[in-house]
PDB file of C-alpha atoms and ligand atoms in Angstrom:
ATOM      1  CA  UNK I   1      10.041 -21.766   1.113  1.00 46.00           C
ATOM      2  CA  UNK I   2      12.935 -19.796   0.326  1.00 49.00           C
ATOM      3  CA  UNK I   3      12.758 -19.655  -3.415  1.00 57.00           C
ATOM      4  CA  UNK I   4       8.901 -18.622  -2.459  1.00 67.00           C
ATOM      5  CA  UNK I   5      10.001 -15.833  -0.466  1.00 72.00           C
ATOM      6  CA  UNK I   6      12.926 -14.535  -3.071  1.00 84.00           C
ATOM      7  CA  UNK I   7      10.460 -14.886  -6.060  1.00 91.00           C
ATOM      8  CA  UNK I   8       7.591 -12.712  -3.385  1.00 88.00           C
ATOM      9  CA  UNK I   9      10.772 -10.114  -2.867  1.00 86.00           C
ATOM     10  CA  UNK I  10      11.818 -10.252  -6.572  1.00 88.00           C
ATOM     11  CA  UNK I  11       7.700  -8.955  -7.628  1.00 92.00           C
ATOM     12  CA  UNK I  12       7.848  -6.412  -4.736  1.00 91.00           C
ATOM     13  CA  UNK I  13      11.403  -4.991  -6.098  1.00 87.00           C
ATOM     14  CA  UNK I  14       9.829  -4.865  -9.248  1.00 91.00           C
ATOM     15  CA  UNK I  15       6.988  -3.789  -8.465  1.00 95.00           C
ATOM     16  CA  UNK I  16       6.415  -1.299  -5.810  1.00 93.00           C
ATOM     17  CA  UNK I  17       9.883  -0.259  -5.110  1.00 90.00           C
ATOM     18  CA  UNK I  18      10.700   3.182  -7.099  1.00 89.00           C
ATOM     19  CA  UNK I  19      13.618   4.605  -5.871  1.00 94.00           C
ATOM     20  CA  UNK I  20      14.238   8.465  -7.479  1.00 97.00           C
ATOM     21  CA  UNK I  21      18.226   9.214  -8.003  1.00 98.00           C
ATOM     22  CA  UNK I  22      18.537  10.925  -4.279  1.00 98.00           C
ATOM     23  CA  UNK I  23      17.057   7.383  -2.745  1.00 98.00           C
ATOM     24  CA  UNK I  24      19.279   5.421  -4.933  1.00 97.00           C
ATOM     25  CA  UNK I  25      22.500   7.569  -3.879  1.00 98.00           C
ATOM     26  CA  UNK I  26      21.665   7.176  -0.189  1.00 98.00           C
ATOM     27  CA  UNK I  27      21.211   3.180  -0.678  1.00 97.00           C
ATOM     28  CA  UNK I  28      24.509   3.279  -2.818  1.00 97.00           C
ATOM     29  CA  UNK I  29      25.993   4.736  -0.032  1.00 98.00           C
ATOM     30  CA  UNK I  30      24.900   2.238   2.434  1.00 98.00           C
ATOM     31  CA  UNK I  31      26.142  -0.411   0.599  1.00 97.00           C
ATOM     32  CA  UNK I  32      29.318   1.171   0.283  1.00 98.00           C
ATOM     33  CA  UNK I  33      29.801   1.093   4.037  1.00 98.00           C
ATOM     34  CA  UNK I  34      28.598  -2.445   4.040  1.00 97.00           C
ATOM     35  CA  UNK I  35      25.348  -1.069   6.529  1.00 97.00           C
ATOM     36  CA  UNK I  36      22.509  -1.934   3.954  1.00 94.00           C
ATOM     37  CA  UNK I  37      21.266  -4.825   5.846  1.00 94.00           C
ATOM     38  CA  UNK I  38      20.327  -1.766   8.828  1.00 96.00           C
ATOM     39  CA  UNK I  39      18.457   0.285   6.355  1.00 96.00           C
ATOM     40  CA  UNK I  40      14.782  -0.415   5.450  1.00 96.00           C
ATOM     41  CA  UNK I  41      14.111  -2.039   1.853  1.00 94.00           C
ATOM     42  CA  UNK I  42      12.662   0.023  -0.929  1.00 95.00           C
ATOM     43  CA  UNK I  43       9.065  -1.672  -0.047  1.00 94.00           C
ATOM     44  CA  UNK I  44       9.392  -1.178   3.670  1.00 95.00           C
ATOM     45  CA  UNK I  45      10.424   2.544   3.009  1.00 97.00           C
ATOM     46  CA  UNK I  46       7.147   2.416   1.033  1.00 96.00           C
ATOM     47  CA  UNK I  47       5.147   0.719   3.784  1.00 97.00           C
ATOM     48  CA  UNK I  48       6.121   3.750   6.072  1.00 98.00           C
ATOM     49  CA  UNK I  49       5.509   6.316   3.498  1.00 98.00           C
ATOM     50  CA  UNK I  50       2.082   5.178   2.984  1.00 98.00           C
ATOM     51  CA  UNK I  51       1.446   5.129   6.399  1.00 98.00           C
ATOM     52  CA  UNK I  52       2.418   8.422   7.016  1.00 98.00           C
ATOM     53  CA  UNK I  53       0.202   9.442   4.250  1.00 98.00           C
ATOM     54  CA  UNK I  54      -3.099   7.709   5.112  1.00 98.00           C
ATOM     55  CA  UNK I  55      -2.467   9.329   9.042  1.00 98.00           C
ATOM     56  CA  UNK I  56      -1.748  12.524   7.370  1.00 98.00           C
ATOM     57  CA  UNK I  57       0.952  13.323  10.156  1.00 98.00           C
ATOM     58  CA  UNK I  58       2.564  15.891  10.665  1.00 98.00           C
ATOM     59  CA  UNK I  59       5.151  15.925  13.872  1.00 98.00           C
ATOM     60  CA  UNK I  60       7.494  13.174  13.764  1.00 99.00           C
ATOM     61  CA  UNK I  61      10.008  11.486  15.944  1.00 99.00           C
ATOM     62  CA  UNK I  62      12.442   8.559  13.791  1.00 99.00           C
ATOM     63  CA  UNK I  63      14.755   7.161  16.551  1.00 99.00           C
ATOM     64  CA  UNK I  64      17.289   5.959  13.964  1.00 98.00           C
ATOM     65  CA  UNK I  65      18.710   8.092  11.382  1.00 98.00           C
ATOM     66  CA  UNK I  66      21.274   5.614   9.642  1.00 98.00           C
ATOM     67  CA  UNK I  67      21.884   7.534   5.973  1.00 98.00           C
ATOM     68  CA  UNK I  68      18.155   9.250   6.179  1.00 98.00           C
ATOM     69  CA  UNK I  69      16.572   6.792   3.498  1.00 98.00           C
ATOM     70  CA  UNK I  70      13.464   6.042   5.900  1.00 98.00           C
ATOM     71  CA  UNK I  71      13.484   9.769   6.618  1.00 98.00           C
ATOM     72  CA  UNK I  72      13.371  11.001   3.455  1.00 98.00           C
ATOM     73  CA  UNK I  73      10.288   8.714   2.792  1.00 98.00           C
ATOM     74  CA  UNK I  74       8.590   9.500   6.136  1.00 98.00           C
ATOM     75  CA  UNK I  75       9.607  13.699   5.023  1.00 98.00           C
ATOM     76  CA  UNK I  76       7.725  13.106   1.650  1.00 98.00           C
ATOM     77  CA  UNK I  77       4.506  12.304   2.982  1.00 98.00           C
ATOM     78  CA  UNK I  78       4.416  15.230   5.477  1.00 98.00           C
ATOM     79  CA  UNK I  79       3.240  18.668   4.141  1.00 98.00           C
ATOM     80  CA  UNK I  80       4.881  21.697   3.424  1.00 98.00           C
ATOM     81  CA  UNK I  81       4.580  22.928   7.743  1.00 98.00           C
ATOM     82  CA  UNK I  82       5.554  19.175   8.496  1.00 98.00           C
ATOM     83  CA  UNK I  83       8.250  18.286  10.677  1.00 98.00           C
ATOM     84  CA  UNK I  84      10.557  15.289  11.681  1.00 99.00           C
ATOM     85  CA  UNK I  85      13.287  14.729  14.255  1.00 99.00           C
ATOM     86  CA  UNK I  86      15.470  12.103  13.836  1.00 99.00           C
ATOM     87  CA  UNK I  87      17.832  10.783  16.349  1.00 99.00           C
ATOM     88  CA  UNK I  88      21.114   8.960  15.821  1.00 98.00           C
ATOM     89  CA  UNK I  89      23.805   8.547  18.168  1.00 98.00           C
ATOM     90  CA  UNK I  90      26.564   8.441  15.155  1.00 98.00           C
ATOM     91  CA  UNK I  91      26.288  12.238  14.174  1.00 98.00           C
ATOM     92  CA  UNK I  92      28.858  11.427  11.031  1.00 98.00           C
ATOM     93  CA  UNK I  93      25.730   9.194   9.540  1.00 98.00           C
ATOM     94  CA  UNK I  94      22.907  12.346  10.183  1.00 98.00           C
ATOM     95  CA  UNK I  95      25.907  14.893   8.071  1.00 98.00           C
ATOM     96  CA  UNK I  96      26.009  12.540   5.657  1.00 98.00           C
ATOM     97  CA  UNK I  97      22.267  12.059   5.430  1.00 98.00           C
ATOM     98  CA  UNK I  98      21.838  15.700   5.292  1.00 98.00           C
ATOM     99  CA  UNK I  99      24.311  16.077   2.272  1.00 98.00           C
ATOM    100  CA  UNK I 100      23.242  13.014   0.353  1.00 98.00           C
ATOM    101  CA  UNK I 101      19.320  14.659   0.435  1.00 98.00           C
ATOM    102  CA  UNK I 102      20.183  18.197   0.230  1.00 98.00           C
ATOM    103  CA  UNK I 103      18.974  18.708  -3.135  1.00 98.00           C
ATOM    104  CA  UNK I 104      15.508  17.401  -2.169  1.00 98.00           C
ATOM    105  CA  UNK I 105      12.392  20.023  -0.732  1.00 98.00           C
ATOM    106  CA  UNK I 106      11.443  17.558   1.905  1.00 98.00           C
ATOM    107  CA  UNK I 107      15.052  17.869   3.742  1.00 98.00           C
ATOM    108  CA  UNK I 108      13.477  20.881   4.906  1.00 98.00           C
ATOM    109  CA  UNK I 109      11.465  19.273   7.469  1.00 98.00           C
ATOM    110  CA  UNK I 110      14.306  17.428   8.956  1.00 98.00           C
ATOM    111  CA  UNK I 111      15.795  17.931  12.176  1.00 98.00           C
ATOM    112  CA  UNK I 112      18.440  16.000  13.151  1.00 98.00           C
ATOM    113  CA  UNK I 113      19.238  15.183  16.270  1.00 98.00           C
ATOM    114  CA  UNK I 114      22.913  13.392  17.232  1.00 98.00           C
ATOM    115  CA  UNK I 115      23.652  11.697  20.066  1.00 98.00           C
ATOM    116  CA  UNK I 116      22.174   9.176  22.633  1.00 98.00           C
ATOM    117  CA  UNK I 117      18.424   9.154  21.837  1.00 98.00           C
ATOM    118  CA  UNK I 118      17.464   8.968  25.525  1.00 98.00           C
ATOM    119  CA  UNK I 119      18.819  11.964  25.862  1.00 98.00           C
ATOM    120  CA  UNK I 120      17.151  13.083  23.034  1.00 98.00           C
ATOM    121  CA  UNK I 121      13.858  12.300  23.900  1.00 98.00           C
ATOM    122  CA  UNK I 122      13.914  13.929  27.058  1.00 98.00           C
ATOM    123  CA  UNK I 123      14.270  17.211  25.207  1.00 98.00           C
ATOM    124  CA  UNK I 124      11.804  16.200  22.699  1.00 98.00           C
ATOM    125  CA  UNK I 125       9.090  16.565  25.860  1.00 98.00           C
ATOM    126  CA  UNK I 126       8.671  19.766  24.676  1.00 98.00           C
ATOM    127  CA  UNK I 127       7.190  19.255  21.260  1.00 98.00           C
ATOM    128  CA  UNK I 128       5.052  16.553  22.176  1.00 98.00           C
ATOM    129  CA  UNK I 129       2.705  15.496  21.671  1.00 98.00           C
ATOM    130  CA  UNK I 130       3.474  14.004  17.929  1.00 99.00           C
ATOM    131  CA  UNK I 131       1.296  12.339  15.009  1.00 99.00           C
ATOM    132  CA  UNK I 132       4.010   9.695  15.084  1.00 99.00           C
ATOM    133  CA  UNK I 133       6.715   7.614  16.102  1.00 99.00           C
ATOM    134  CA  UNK I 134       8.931   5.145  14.016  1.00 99.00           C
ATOM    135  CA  UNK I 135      11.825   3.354  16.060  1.00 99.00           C
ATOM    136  CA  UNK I 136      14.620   1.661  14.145  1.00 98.00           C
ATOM    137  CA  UNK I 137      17.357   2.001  16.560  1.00 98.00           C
ATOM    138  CA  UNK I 138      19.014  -0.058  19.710  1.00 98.00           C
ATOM    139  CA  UNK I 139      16.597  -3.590  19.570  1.00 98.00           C
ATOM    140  CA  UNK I 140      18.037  -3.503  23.330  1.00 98.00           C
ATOM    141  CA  UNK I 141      15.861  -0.397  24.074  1.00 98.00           C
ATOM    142  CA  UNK I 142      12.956  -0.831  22.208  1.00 99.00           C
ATOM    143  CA  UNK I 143      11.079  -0.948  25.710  1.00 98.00           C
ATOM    144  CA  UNK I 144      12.488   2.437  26.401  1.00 98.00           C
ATOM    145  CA  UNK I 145      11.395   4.015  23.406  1.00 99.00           C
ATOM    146  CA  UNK I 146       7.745   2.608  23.645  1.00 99.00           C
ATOM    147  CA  UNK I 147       7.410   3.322  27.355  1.00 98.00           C
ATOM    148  CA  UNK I 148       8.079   7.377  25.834  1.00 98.00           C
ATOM    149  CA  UNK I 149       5.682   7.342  23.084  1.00 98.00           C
ATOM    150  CA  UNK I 150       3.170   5.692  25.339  1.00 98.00           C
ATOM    151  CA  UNK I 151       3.416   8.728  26.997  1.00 98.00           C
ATOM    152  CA  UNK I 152       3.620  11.364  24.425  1.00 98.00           C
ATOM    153  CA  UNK I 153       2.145   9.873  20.883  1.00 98.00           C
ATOM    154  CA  UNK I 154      -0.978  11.754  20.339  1.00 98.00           C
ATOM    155  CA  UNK I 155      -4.161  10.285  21.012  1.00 98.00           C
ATOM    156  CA  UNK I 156      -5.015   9.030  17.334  1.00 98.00           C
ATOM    157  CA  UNK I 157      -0.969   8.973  16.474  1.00 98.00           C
ATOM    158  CA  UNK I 158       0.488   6.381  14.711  1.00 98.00           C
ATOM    159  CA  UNK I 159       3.450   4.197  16.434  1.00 99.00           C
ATOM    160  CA  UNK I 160       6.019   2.258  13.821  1.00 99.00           C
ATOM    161  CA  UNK I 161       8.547   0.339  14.609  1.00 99.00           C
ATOM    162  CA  UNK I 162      11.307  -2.033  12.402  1.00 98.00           C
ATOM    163  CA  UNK I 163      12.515  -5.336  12.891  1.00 98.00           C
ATOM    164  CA  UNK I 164      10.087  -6.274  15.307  1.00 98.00           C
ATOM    165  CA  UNK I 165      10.847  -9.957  14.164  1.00 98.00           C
ATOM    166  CA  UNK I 166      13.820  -9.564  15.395  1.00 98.00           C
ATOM    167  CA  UNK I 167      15.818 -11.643  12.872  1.00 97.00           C
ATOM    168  CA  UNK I 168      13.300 -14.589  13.717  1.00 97.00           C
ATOM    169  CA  UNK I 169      14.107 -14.933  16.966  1.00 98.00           C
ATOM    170  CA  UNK I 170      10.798 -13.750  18.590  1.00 98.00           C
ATOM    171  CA  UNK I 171       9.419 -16.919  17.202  1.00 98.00           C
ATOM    172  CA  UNK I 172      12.209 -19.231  17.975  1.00 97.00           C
ATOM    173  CA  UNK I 173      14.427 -19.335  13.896  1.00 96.00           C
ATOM    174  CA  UNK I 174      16.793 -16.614  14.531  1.00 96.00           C
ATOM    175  CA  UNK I 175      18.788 -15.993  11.257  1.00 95.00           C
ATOM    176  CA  UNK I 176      21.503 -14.147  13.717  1.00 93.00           C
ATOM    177  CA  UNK I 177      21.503 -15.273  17.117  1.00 94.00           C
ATOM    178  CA  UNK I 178      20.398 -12.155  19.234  1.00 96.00           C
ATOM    179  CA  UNK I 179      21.654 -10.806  22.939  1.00 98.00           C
ATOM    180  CA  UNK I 180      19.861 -12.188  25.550  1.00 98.00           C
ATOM    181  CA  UNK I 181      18.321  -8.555  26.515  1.00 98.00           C
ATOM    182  CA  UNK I 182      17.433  -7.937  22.812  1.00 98.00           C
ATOM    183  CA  UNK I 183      15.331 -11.246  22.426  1.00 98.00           C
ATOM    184  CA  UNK I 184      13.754 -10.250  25.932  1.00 98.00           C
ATOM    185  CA  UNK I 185      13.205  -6.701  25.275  1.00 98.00           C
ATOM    186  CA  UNK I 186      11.605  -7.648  21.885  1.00 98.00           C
ATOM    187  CA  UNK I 187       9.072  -9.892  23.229  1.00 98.00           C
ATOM    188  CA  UNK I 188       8.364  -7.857  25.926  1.00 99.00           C
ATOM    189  CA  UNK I 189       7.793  -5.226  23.109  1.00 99.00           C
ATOM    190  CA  UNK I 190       5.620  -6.806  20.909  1.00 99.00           C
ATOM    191  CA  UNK I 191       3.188  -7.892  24.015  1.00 98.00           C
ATOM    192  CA  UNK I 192       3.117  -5.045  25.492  1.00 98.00           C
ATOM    193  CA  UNK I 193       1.827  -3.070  22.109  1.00 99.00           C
ATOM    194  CA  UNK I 194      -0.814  -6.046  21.721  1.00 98.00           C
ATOM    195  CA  UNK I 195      -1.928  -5.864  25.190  1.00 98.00           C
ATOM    196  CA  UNK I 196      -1.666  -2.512  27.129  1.00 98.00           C
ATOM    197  CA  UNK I 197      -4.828  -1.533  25.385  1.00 98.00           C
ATOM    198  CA  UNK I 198      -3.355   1.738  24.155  1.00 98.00           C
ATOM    199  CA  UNK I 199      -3.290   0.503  21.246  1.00 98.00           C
ATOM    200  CA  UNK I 200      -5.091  -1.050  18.005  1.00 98.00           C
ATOM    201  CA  UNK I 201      -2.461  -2.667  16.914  1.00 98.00           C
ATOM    202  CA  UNK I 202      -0.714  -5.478  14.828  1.00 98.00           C
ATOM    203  CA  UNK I 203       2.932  -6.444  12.951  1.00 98.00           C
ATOM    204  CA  UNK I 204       2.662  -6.361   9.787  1.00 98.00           C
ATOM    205  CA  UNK I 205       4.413  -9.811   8.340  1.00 95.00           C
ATOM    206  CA  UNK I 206       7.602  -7.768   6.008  1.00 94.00           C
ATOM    207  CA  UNK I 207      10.425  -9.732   5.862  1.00 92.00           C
ATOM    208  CA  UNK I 208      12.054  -7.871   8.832  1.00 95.00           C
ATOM    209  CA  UNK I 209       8.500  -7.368  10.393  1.00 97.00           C
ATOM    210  CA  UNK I 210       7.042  -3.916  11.242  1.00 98.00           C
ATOM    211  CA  UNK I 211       4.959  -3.264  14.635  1.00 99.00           C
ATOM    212  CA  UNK I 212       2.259  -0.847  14.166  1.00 99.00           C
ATOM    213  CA  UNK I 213       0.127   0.572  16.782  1.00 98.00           C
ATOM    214  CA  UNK I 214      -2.465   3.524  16.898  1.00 98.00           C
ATOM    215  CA  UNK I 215      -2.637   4.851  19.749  1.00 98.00           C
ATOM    216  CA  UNK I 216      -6.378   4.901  21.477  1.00 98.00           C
TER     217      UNK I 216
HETATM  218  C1  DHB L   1      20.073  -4.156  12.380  1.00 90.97           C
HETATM  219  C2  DHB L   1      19.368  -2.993  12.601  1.00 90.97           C
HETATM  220  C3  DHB L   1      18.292  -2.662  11.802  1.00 90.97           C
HETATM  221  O1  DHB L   1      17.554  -1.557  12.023  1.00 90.97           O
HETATM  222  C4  DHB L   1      17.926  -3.467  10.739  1.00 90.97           C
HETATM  223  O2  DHB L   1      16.856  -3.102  10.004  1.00 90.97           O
HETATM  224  C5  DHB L   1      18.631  -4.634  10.497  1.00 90.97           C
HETATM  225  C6  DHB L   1      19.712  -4.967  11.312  1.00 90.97           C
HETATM  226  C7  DHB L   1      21.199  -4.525  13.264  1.00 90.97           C
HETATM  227  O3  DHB L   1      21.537  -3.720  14.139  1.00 90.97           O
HETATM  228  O4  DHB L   1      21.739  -5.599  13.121  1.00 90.97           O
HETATM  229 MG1   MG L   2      15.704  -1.566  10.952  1.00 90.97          MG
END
């Protein structure tokens, strides 16, 4: 199963995973702060790219900054008026996103936004409503974040969210044992997007699994 799944990574690497120099640096980087297990893979990034693209969105909230690799892929797919806030509640990781993408257009389109994203959010009221919402932040408030875009995704919008899996807990082979809330809030999570009827919905099976949602 294992040497399955590394030989099914290996062909997606290869593949489908073209990084450009500025998405390379910002991985580098990651890895230098040993943190590259929290960013999104080079075929995730591209999952969420192409999403963006087919939805043709164009106000985005990212709960979630890290180093700004999945932003700079969600910021690529927006057009030239397109904008996307991301949150992070380390505001060392959003400067240091915003200096390892300066050189590209699409960091135009940024805003970033430090500190707690509840906080956030609530300011974020007065944007709404937006084409879409990725969350990649606190698994212990995943509840929180889709009880807000409930609320103010777009009719039509598309709702994203990473590790979703949770490790493999949700389905009982964690590969890291989880907090208590986390595995809770996770599985409330995932229900809740298959079952409020808000949404046409699924999780799409990447190795970290991604919950996607459009909202009715
Ligand atoms: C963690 C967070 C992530 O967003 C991720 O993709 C992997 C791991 C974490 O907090 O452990
Ligand atoms: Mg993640």
């Amino acid at each position: 199963m294992r040497t399955k799944e590394t030989a099914k990574s290996l062909y997606l690497k290869q593949v489908f995973s073209k990084e450009d120099d500025i998405l390379r640096s910002i991985r580098n980087h990651s890895e230098k702060e040993n943190v590259s297990y929290m960013q999104i893979s080079a075929y995730e990034g591209g999952i969420v790219h192409f999403l963006s693209k087919a939805l043709q969105v164009k106000k985005v909230v990212e709960i979630g900054t890290l180093y700004g690799y999945s932003s700079l892929m969600i910021a690529r797919a927006l057009p030239e008026d397109g904008q996307l806030f991301t949150l992070d509640i380390e505001q060392k990781s959003q400067e240091k996103a915003k200096a390892l993408m300066q050189e590209d257009p699409s960091a135009a389109k940024i805003h970033f936004l430090p500190g707690s994203a509840l906080e956030s959010l609530e300011k974020l009221k007065a944007e709404a409503p937006f084409d879409m919402i990725f969350i990649d932040a606190d698994k212990g408030a995943y509840l929180d974040y889709l009880h807000w875009s409930n609320k103010y995704l777009k009719s039509g919008g598309l709702l994203v969210a990473d590790n979703t899996f949770l490790f493999g807990a949700v389905y009982g082979e964690p590969e890291k044992e989880p907090s208590e809330k986390a595995l809770s809030v996770m599985k409330q999570f995932n229900k809740e997007v298959a079952t409020s009827g808000l949404y046409n919905s699924t999780l799409i099976p990447t190795a970290e699994g991604l919950t996607v949602g459009i909202k009715k």
